[in-house]
Amino acid sequence: MIKDELKILEELLGEDYHENIPMKRHTTFKTGGNADIFICPQTTEALAESIKILSGSDYAFYIIGNGSNIIVPDSGIRGVVVSTKGLREITQNGNTLTVGAGVINAEAARFAENASLGGMEFLSGIPGTIGGAAVMNAGAYGHETKDIITKVTYVTKKGEIKEIAASEVGYGYRTSLFTKSDHVVVSAEFGLYEKDKEEISAYTKDLNQRRRDKQPLNYPSAGSVFKRPEGYFAGKLIEDSGLKGYRIGGAMVSEKHAGFIINYDNATSDDILNLIKHVQDVVYEKFGVMLEREIKILGSM
Ligand SMILES: Cc1cc2nc3c(=O)[nH]c(=O)nc-3n(C[C@H](O)[C@H](O)[C@H](O)COP(=O)(O)OP(=O)(O)OC[C@H]3O[C@@H](n4cnc5c(N)ncnc54)[C@H](O)[C@@H]3O)c2cc1C
């Protein structure tokens, strides 16, 4: 039964169907074991058909964009990883861009810049996909995806392709309808505005410089590990707990930005997860604040 469904998937996807793929190649932490199956459909229709087949099978499946907000267990993924990275189309209609879920944010921002469209600059330094941004409501420097997104196209578990107005998506701080459902975002529409190209370029450069000054971008990481607790800053709590530079195995609380855990020296996912737990325990003991993880664990531990 299971073999048949995988066979159907393989026939459908051809060279976009892979077996035994190291997930450390697909996560910005550069850790994690192998996925049994890794697929990368190149069209919305192929992705929808794949989801339909997988939903009707006993196989577990997991969606991944650029892997910049996830940890994959060292034991890997028993089941199928579905990458959105094949969905790469960008189309422009006046001030509106429709962007495939697999497009990297920086590429979408560059497209907007070349079209003299402002509003997307903040996404340029967030190293995920447009799908990841639309799901997580990615944000930085006072801007959030919800400020510019107008419509989302997604695939349901049954393989239906649907659209929803962004105002109906229930966007909040790093949450949305999509963080609580099985839907797969396949593209998003953005309402931008005319802006001088030089100004866009200068603002983008400024934001990215601020990132380089504050963040440990020369080490693999998944960005801020924890959500911002109400009334506090996670990085400040961690720093005030004396944890900057604290290491477990190859994972380290960044010296540059205590909100980041970096893969300092051949870390395993276990090193990172143990360090996360340690940070949570120490901060709770010192300040009575339980830090909530922002990064997600893909698969089961
Ligand atoms: C150096 C660095 C800096 C960062 N800075 C920021 C920042 O300033 N602001 C910020 O918000 N984030 C930041 N991040 C975190 C991360 O880049 C964002 O959360 C990003 O939006 C994740 O996108 P992704 O494509 O990598 O998603 P992934 O990490 O691949 O997936 C994240 C989650 O979304 C789900 N998912 C992904 N794509 C889809 C889809 N198409 N449909 C349904 N579910 C999907 C996955 O299943 C998973 O649960 C940073 C990360 C790094 C490494």
CSV table of C-alpha atoms and ligand atoms in Angstrom, one decimal:
chain,number,residue,atom,x,y,z
A,1,MET,CA,0.0,0.0,0.0
A,2,ILE,CA,2.6,2.5,1.2
A,3,LYS,CA,5.0,1.4,-1.5
A,4,ASP,CA,2.4,2.0,-4.2
A,5,GLU,CA,1.7,5.5,-3.0
A,6,LEU,CA,5.4,6.4,-3.1
A,7,LYS,CA,5.7,4.8,-6.5
A,8,ILE,CA,2.9,7.0,-7.7
A,9,LEU,CA,4.7,10.0,-6.2
A,10,GLU,CA,7.9,9.0,-7.9
A,11,GLU,CA,6.2,8.6,-11.3
A,12,LEU,CA,4.5,12.0,-10.9
A,13,LEU,CA,7.6,13.9,-9.9
A,14,GLY,CA,10.4,12.1,-11.7
A,15,GLU,CA,13.7,13.8,-10.9
A,16,ASP,CA,12.0,16.0,-8.2
A,17,TYR,CA,11.7,12.8,-6.0
A,18,HIS,CA,14.7,11.9,-3.9
A,19,GLU,CA,15.5,9.3,-1.3
A,20,ASN,CA,17.7,9.5,1.8
A,21,ILE,CA,18.5,13.1,1.7
A,22,PRO,CA,20.7,14.8,4.5
A,23,MET,CA,18.5,17.5,6.0
A,24,LYS,CA,21.6,19.4,7.1
A,25,ARG,CA,21.8,20.6,3.5
A,26,HIS,CA,18.3,22.0,3.9
A,27,THR,CA,18.4,23.8,7.2
A,28,THR,CA,20.3,27.0,8.1
A,29,PHE,CA,21.5,25.4,11.3
A,30,LYS,CA,23.2,22.8,9.1
A,31,THR,CA,22.2,20.0,11.4
A,32,GLY,CA,19.8,17.1,11.3
A,33,GLY,CA,19.6,13.5,10.0
A,34,ASN,CA,18.4,12.2,6.7
A,35,ALA,CA,14.8,12.4,5.3
A,36,ASP,CA,13.6,9.1,3.9
A,37,ILE,CA,12.0,10.9,1.0
A,38,PHE,CA,12.5,14.5,-0.2
A,39,ILE,CA,10.3,16.0,-2.9
A,40,CYS,CA,10.4,19.3,-4.6
A,41,PRO,CA,7.4,19.8,-7.0
A,42,GLN,CA,7.9,22.5,-9.6
A,43,THR,CA,4.3,23.6,-10.1
A,44,THR,CA,1.4,24.3,-7.8
A,45,GLU,CA,-0.6,21.5,-9.5
A,46,ALA,CA,2.2,18.9,-8.9
A,47,LEU,CA,2.5,20.0,-5.3
A,48,ALA,CA,-1.3,19.8,-4.9
A,49,GLU,CA,-1.4,16.3,-6.4
A,50,SER,CA,1.5,15.2,-4.1
A,51,ILE,CA,-0.3,16.5,-1.0
A,52,LYS,CA,-3.4,14.6,-2.0
A,53,ILE,CA,-1.5,11.4,-2.5
A,54,LEU,CA,0.4,11.8,0.8
A,55,SER,CA,-2.8,12.6,2.7
A,56,GLY,CA,-4.3,9.4,1.5
A,57,SER,CA,-1.3,7.4,2.6
A,58,ASP,CA,0.1,6.3,6.0
A,59,TYR,CA,3.2,8.4,5.4
A,60,ALA,CA,3.9,11.4,7.6
A,61,PHE,CA,4.8,14.5,5.6
A,62,TYR,CA,6.3,17.8,6.5
A,63,ILE,CA,6.5,21.1,4.6
A,64,ILE,CA,9.8,23.0,4.4
A,65,GLY,CA,10.7,26.3,2.8
A,66,ASN,CA,14.4,27.4,3.3
A,67,GLY,CA,14.7,25.7,6.6
A,68,SER,CA,15.7,28.9,8.4
A,69,ASN,CA,13.3,28.5,11.3
A,70,ILE,CA,13.5,24.8,12.0
A,71,ILE,CA,15.5,22.1,13.7
A,72,VAL,CA,15.5,18.6,12.2
A,73,PRO,CA,16.2,15.8,14.7
A,74,ASP,CA,19.5,14.0,14.4
A,75,SER,CA,17.5,10.8,13.8
A,76,GLY,CA,16.1,12.4,10.6
A,77,ILE,CA,12.7,12.3,9.2
A,78,ARG,CA,10.7,9.1,8.8
A,79,GLY,CA,8.4,10.1,6.0
A,80,VAL,CA,8.4,12.7,3.3
A,81,VAL,CA,9.7,16.2,3.3
A,82,VAL,CA,7.9,18.4,0.8
A,83,SER,CA,10.0,21.4,-0.3
A,84,THR,CA,8.3,24.4,-1.8
A,85,LYS,CA,11.4,25.6,-3.4
A,86,GLY,CA,10.3,24.7,-6.9
A,87,LEU,CA,7.5,27.3,-6.8
A,88,ARG,CA,9.6,30.2,-8.1
A,89,GLU,CA,7.4,32.4,-10.2
A,90,ILE,CA,7.1,36.1,-9.7
A,91,THR,CA,4.6,38.2,-11.6
A,92,GLN,CA,3.9,41.9,-11.6
A,93,ASN,CA,0.6,43.7,-12.2
A,94,GLY,CA,1.0,47.4,-11.5
A,95,ASN,CA,2.0,47.7,-7.8
A,96,THR,CA,1.0,44.1,-7.1
A,97,LEU,CA,3.5,41.3,-7.0
A,98,THR,CA,2.4,37.7,-6.9
A,99,VAL,CA,5.3,35.6,-5.6
A,100,GLY,CA,5.7,31.8,-5.5
A,101,ALA,CA,6.1,30.2,-2.0
A,102,GLY,CA,9.6,28.9,-2.8
A,103,VAL,CA,11.1,32.3,-3.8
A,104,ILE,CA,13.7,33.4,-1.3
A,105,ASN,CA,12.7,36.7,0.4
A,106,ALA,CA,15.8,38.5,-0.8
A,107,GLU,CA,15.0,37.6,-4.4
A,108,ALA,CA,11.5,38.9,-4.1
A,109,ALA,CA,12.8,42.1,-2.4
A,110,ARG,CA,15.3,42.6,-5.3
A,111,PHE,CA,12.5,42.1,-7.9
A,112,ALA,CA,10.5,44.8,-6.1
A,113,GLU,CA,13.5,47.1,-5.9
A,114,ASN,CA,14.1,46.7,-9.7
A,115,ALA,CA,10.5,47.5,-10.3
A,116,SER,CA,10.7,50.6,-8.1
A,117,LEU,CA,8.2,49.2,-5.7
A,118,GLY,CA,8.6,49.9,-2.0
A,119,GLY,CA,7.4,48.1,1.1
A,120,MET,CA,9.3,44.8,0.8
A,121,GLU,CA,12.7,46.0,1.9
A,122,PHE,CA,12.5,44.5,5.5
A,123,LEU,CA,12.1,41.0,4.0
A,124,SER,CA,15.4,41.2,2.2
A,125,GLY,CA,17.5,40.2,5.3
A,126,ILE,CA,15.2,37.4,6.5
A,127,PRO,CA,16.7,34.3,5.0
A,128,GLY,CA,13.5,32.3,4.4
A,129,THR,CA,11.1,31.8,1.6
A,130,ILE,CA,8.0,33.9,0.8
A,131,GLY,CA,5.9,30.9,1.9
A,132,GLY,CA,7.7,30.8,5.2
A,133,ALA,CA,7.1,34.6,5.6
A,134,ALA,CA,3.4,34.2,4.7
A,135,VAL,CA,3.0,31.4,7.3
A,136,MET,CA,5.0,32.8,10.2
A,137,ASN,CA,4.2,36.5,9.6
A,138,ALA,CA,8.0,37.1,9.4
A,139,GLY,CA,8.9,40.6,10.5
A,140,ALA,CA,11.8,42.9,11.3
A,141,TYR,CA,12.6,46.5,12.1
A,142,GLY,CA,9.0,47.5,12.8
A,143,HIS,CA,7.6,45.8,9.7
A,144,GLU,CA,5.7,42.6,9.4
A,145,THR,CA,4.6,40.5,6.4
A,146,LYS,CA,1.0,41.2,7.3
A,147,ASP,CA,1.6,44.9,6.5
A,148,ILE,CA,2.1,44.2,2.8
A,149,ILE,CA,0.5,40.8,2.0
A,150,THR,CA,-3.0,41.0,0.4
A,151,LYS,CA,-3.9,37.5,-0.7
A,152,VAL,CA,-2.6,33.9,-0.1
A,153,THR,CA,-3.0,30.9,-2.3
A,154,TYR,CA,-2.8,27.6,-0.6
A,155,VAL,CA,-3.3,23.9,-1.0
A,156,THR,CA,-5.5,21.9,1.4
A,157,LYS,CA,-4.8,18.3,2.6
A,158,LYS,CA,-7.3,17.1,-0.1
A,159,GLY,CA,-5.2,18.8,-2.7
A,160,GLU,CA,-7.6,21.6,-3.4
A,161,ILE,CA,-6.1,25.0,-4.5
A,162,LYS,CA,-7.7,27.9,-2.6
A,163,GLU,CA,-7.3,31.6,-2.1
A,164,ILE,CA,-7.9,33.7,1.0
A,165,ALA,CA,-7.7,37.4,1.6
A,166,ALA,CA,-4.8,38.3,4.0
A,167,SER,CA,-7.3,40.1,6.2
A,168,GLU,CA,-8.9,36.6,6.9
A,169,VAL,CA,-5.7,34.9,7.8
A,170,GLY,CA,-5.7,36.0,11.4
A,171,TYR,CA,-2.1,37.3,11.4
A,172,GLY,CA,-0.5,37.9,14.8
A,173,TYR,CA,3.0,37.9,16.2
A,174,ARG,CA,4.7,35.0,14.3
A,175,THR,CA,1.3,33.3,14.0
A,176,SER,CA,-1.5,32.8,11.4
A,177,LEU,CA,-4.1,30.5,10.3
A,178,PHE,CA,-1.3,28.6,8.6
A,179,THR,CA,0.7,28.0,11.7
A,180,LYS,CA,-2.3,26.2,13.1
A,181,SER,CA,-3.4,24.2,10.0
A,182,ASP,CA,-2.2,21.6,7.5
A,183,HIS,CA,-2.5,24.0,4.5
A,184,VAL,CA,0.5,24.5,2.3
A,185,VAL,CA,1.0,28.1,1.1
A,186,VAL,CA,1.9,28.1,-2.6
A,187,SER,CA,2.0,31.8,-3.4
A,188,ALA,CA,1.3,35.2,-1.9
A,189,GLU,CA,0.2,38.5,-3.3
A,190,PHE,CA,1.8,41.8,-2.1
A,191,GLY,CA,0.4,45.3,-2.4
A,192,LEU,CA,3.4,47.6,-2.7
A,193,TYR,CA,3.8,51.3,-3.6
A,194,GLU,CA,5.9,53.3,-6.1
A,195,LYS,CA,9.2,54.3,-4.6
A,196,ASP,CA,12.5,55.7,-6.0
A,197,LYS,CA,14.8,52.8,-6.7
A,198,GLU,CA,17.8,54.5,-5.1
A,199,GLU,CA,15.8,55.1,-1.9
A,200,ILE,CA,14.8,51.4,-1.8
A,201,SER,CA,18.4,50.4,-2.3
A,202,ALA,CA,19.7,52.7,0.4
A,203,TYR,CA,17.0,51.5,2.9
A,204,THR,CA,17.7,47.9,2.2
A,205,LYS,CA,21.5,48.4,2.6
A,206,ASP,CA,20.9,50.2,5.9
A,207,LEU,CA,18.7,47.4,7.3
A,208,ASN,CA,21.1,44.7,6.2
A,209,GLN,CA,24.0,46.7,7.8
A,210,ARG,CA,22.1,46.9,11.1
A,211,ARG,CA,21.7,43.1,10.9
A,212,ARG,CA,25.4,42.5,10.3
A,213,ASP,CA,26.3,44.8,13.2
A,214,LYS,CA,24.0,43.0,15.6
A,215,GLN,CA,23.7,39.4,14.5
A,216,PRO,CA,26.2,36.5,14.2
A,217,LEU,CA,25.6,36.0,10.5
A,218,ASN,CA,29.0,34.3,10.0
A,219,TYR,CA,27.7,31.2,11.9
A,220,PRO,CA,24.9,28.8,11.0
A,221,SER,CA,21.7,29.6,13.1
A,222,ALA,CA,18.0,29.8,12.8
A,223,GLY,CA,17.8,33.5,13.9
A,224,SER,CA,16.1,34.3,17.2
A,225,VAL,CA,15.4,31.1,19.0
A,226,PHE,CA,12.6,32.4,21.3
A,227,LYS,CA,9.6,34.6,20.8
A,228,ARG,CA,9.6,38.0,22.5
A,229,PRO,CA,8.0,37.5,25.9
A,230,GLU,CA,5.4,40.1,26.8
A,231,GLY,CA,7.2,43.1,28.4
A,232,TYR,CA,10.8,41.7,28.0
A,233,PHE,CA,13.4,41.0,25.3
A,234,ALA,CA,14.5,37.3,25.2
A,235,GLY,CA,18.1,38.3,24.3
A,236,LYS,CA,18.4,40.6,27.3
A,237,LEU,CA,17.0,38.0,29.7
A,238,ILE,CA,19.5,35.5,28.4
A,239,GLU,CA,22.4,37.9,28.6
A,240,ASP,CA,21.4,39.0,32.1
A,241,SER,CA,21.3,35.3,33.1
A,242,GLY,CA,25.1,35.2,32.2
A,243,LEU,CA,24.5,32.8,29.3
A,244,LYS,CA,26.3,34.6,26.5
A,245,GLY,CA,28.9,32.2,25.1
A,246,TYR,CA,27.5,29.2,27.1
A,247,ARG,CA,28.1,26.0,25.1
A,248,ILE,CA,26.7,22.5,25.0
A,249,GLY,CA,28.6,20.4,22.5
A,250,GLY,CA,29.0,22.4,19.3
A,251,ALA,CA,26.1,24.7,20.1
A,252,MET,CA,26.6,28.1,21.7
A,253,VAL,CA,24.6,31.1,22.9
A,254,SER,CA,26.0,33.8,20.6
A,255,GLU,CA,28.4,36.2,22.1
A,256,LYS,CA,27.1,38.8,19.7
A,257,HIS,CA,23.4,38.4,20.2
A,258,ALA,CA,22.2,36.3,23.1
A,259,GLY,CA,18.9,35.6,21.4
A,260,PHE,CA,20.7,33.5,18.8
A,261,ILE,CA,22.0,30.0,19.3
A,262,ILE,CA,24.8,29.3,16.7
A,263,ASN,CA,26.2,26.1,15.3
A,264,TYR,CA,29.7,27.0,16.6
A,265,ASP,CA,31.5,23.8,15.9
A,266,ASN,CA,29.9,20.8,14.3
A,267,ALA,CA,26.8,20.9,16.5
A,268,THR,CA,24.2,18.3,16.5
A,269,SER,CA,20.5,19.0,16.7
A,270,ASP,CA,20.6,17.4,20.2
A,271,ASP,CA,23.3,19.9,21.3
A,272,ILE,CA,21.0,22.8,20.1
A,273,LEU,CA,17.9,21.3,21.8
A,274,ASN,CA,19.7,20.7,25.0
A,275,LEU,CA,21.0,24.2,25.0
A,276,ILE,CA,17.5,25.6,24.4
A,277,LYS,CA,16.3,23.7,27.4
A,278,HIS,CA,19.1,24.9,29.5
A,279,VAL,CA,18.5,28.5,28.6
A,280,GLN,CA,14.8,28.1,29.3
A,281,ASP,CA,15.5,26.6,32.7
A,282,VAL,CA,18.1,29.2,33.8
A,283,VAL,CA,16.0,32.2,32.6
A,284,TYR,CA,13.0,30.8,34.4
A,285,GLU,CA,14.9,30.3,37.6
A,286,LYS,CA,16.3,33.8,37.5
A,287,PHE,CA,13.4,35.8,36.2
A,288,GLY,CA,10.3,33.6,36.4
A,289,VAL,CA,9.8,34.0,32.6
A,290,MET,CA,9.3,30.9,30.5
A,291,LEU,CA,10.8,31.6,27.1
A,292,GLU,CA,8.7,30.1,24.3
A,293,ARG,CA,10.5,28.6,21.3
A,294,GLU,CA,10.0,30.4,18.0
A,295,ILE,CA,11.9,27.8,16.0
A,296,LYS,CA,10.0,24.7,15.1
A,297,ILE,CA,11.0,21.1,15.3
A,298,LEU,CA,10.3,19.3,12.0
A,299,GLY,CA,9.3,15.7,12.4
A,300,SER,CA,9.0,13.8,15.6
A,301,MET,CA,11.8,13.3,18.3
B,1,LIG,C1,20.2,34.7,10.4
B,1,LIG,C2,18.7,34.7,10.6
B,1,LIG,C3,17.9,35.8,10.8
B,1,LIG,C4,16.5,35.8,10.9
B,1,LIG,N1,15.9,36.9,11.1
B,1,LIG,C5,14.5,36.9,11.2
B,1,LIG,C6,13.8,38.1,11.4
B,1,LIG,O1,14.3,39.2,11.4
B,1,LIG,N2,12.4,38.0,11.4
B,1,LIG,C7,11.8,36.8,11.3
B,1,LIG,O2,10.5,36.8,11.4
B,1,LIG,N3,12.4,35.7,11.2
B,1,LIG,C8,13.8,35.7,11.1
B,1,LIG,N4,14.5,34.5,10.9
B,1,LIG,C9,13.7,33.2,11.0
B,1,LIG,C10,13.3,32.7,9.6
B,1,LIG,O3,14.1,33.2,8.5
B,1,LIG,C11,11.8,33.1,9.3
B,1,LIG,O4,10.9,32.6,10.3
B,1,LIG,C12,11.3,32.6,7.9
B,1,LIG,O5,10.1,33.2,7.6
B,1,LIG,C13,11.2,31.1,7.8
B,1,LIG,O6,11.0,30.8,6.4
B,1,LIG,P1,11.5,29.4,5.8
B,1,LIG,O7,11.1,29.4,4.4
B,1,LIG,O8,12.9,29.2,6.1
B,1,LIG,O9,10.6,28.4,6.6
B,1,LIG,P2,11.1,27.0,7.2
B,1,LIG,O10,12.1,27.2,8.3
B,1,LIG,O11,11.4,26.1,6.1
B,1,LIG,O12,9.7,26.6,7.9
B,1,LIG,C14,9.2,27.2,9.1
B,1,LIG,C15,7.8,26.7,9.4
B,1,LIG,O13,6.9,27.1,8.4
B,1,LIG,C16,6.3,25.9,7.7
B,1,LIG,N5,6.3,26.3,6.3
B,1,LIG,C17,7.3,26.8,5.5
B,1,LIG,N6,6.9,27.0,4.3
B,1,LIG,C18,5.6,26.7,4.3
B,1,LIG,C19,4.5,26.8,3.3
B,1,LIG,N7,4.8,27.2,2.1
B,1,LIG,N8,3.3,26.4,3.6
B,1,LIG,C20,3.0,25.9,4.9
B,1,LIG,N9,3.9,25.8,5.9
B,1,LIG,C21,5.2,26.2,5.6
B,1,LIG,C22,7.3,24.8,8.0
B,1,LIG,O14,6.6,23.5,8.0
B,1,LIG,C23,7.8,25.2,9.4
B,1,LIG,O15,6.8,24.8,10.4
B,1,LIG,C24,15.9,34.5,10.8
B,1,LIG,C25,16.6,33.4,10.6
B,1,LIG,C26,18.0,33.4,10.4
B,1,LIG,C27,18.8,32.2,10.1
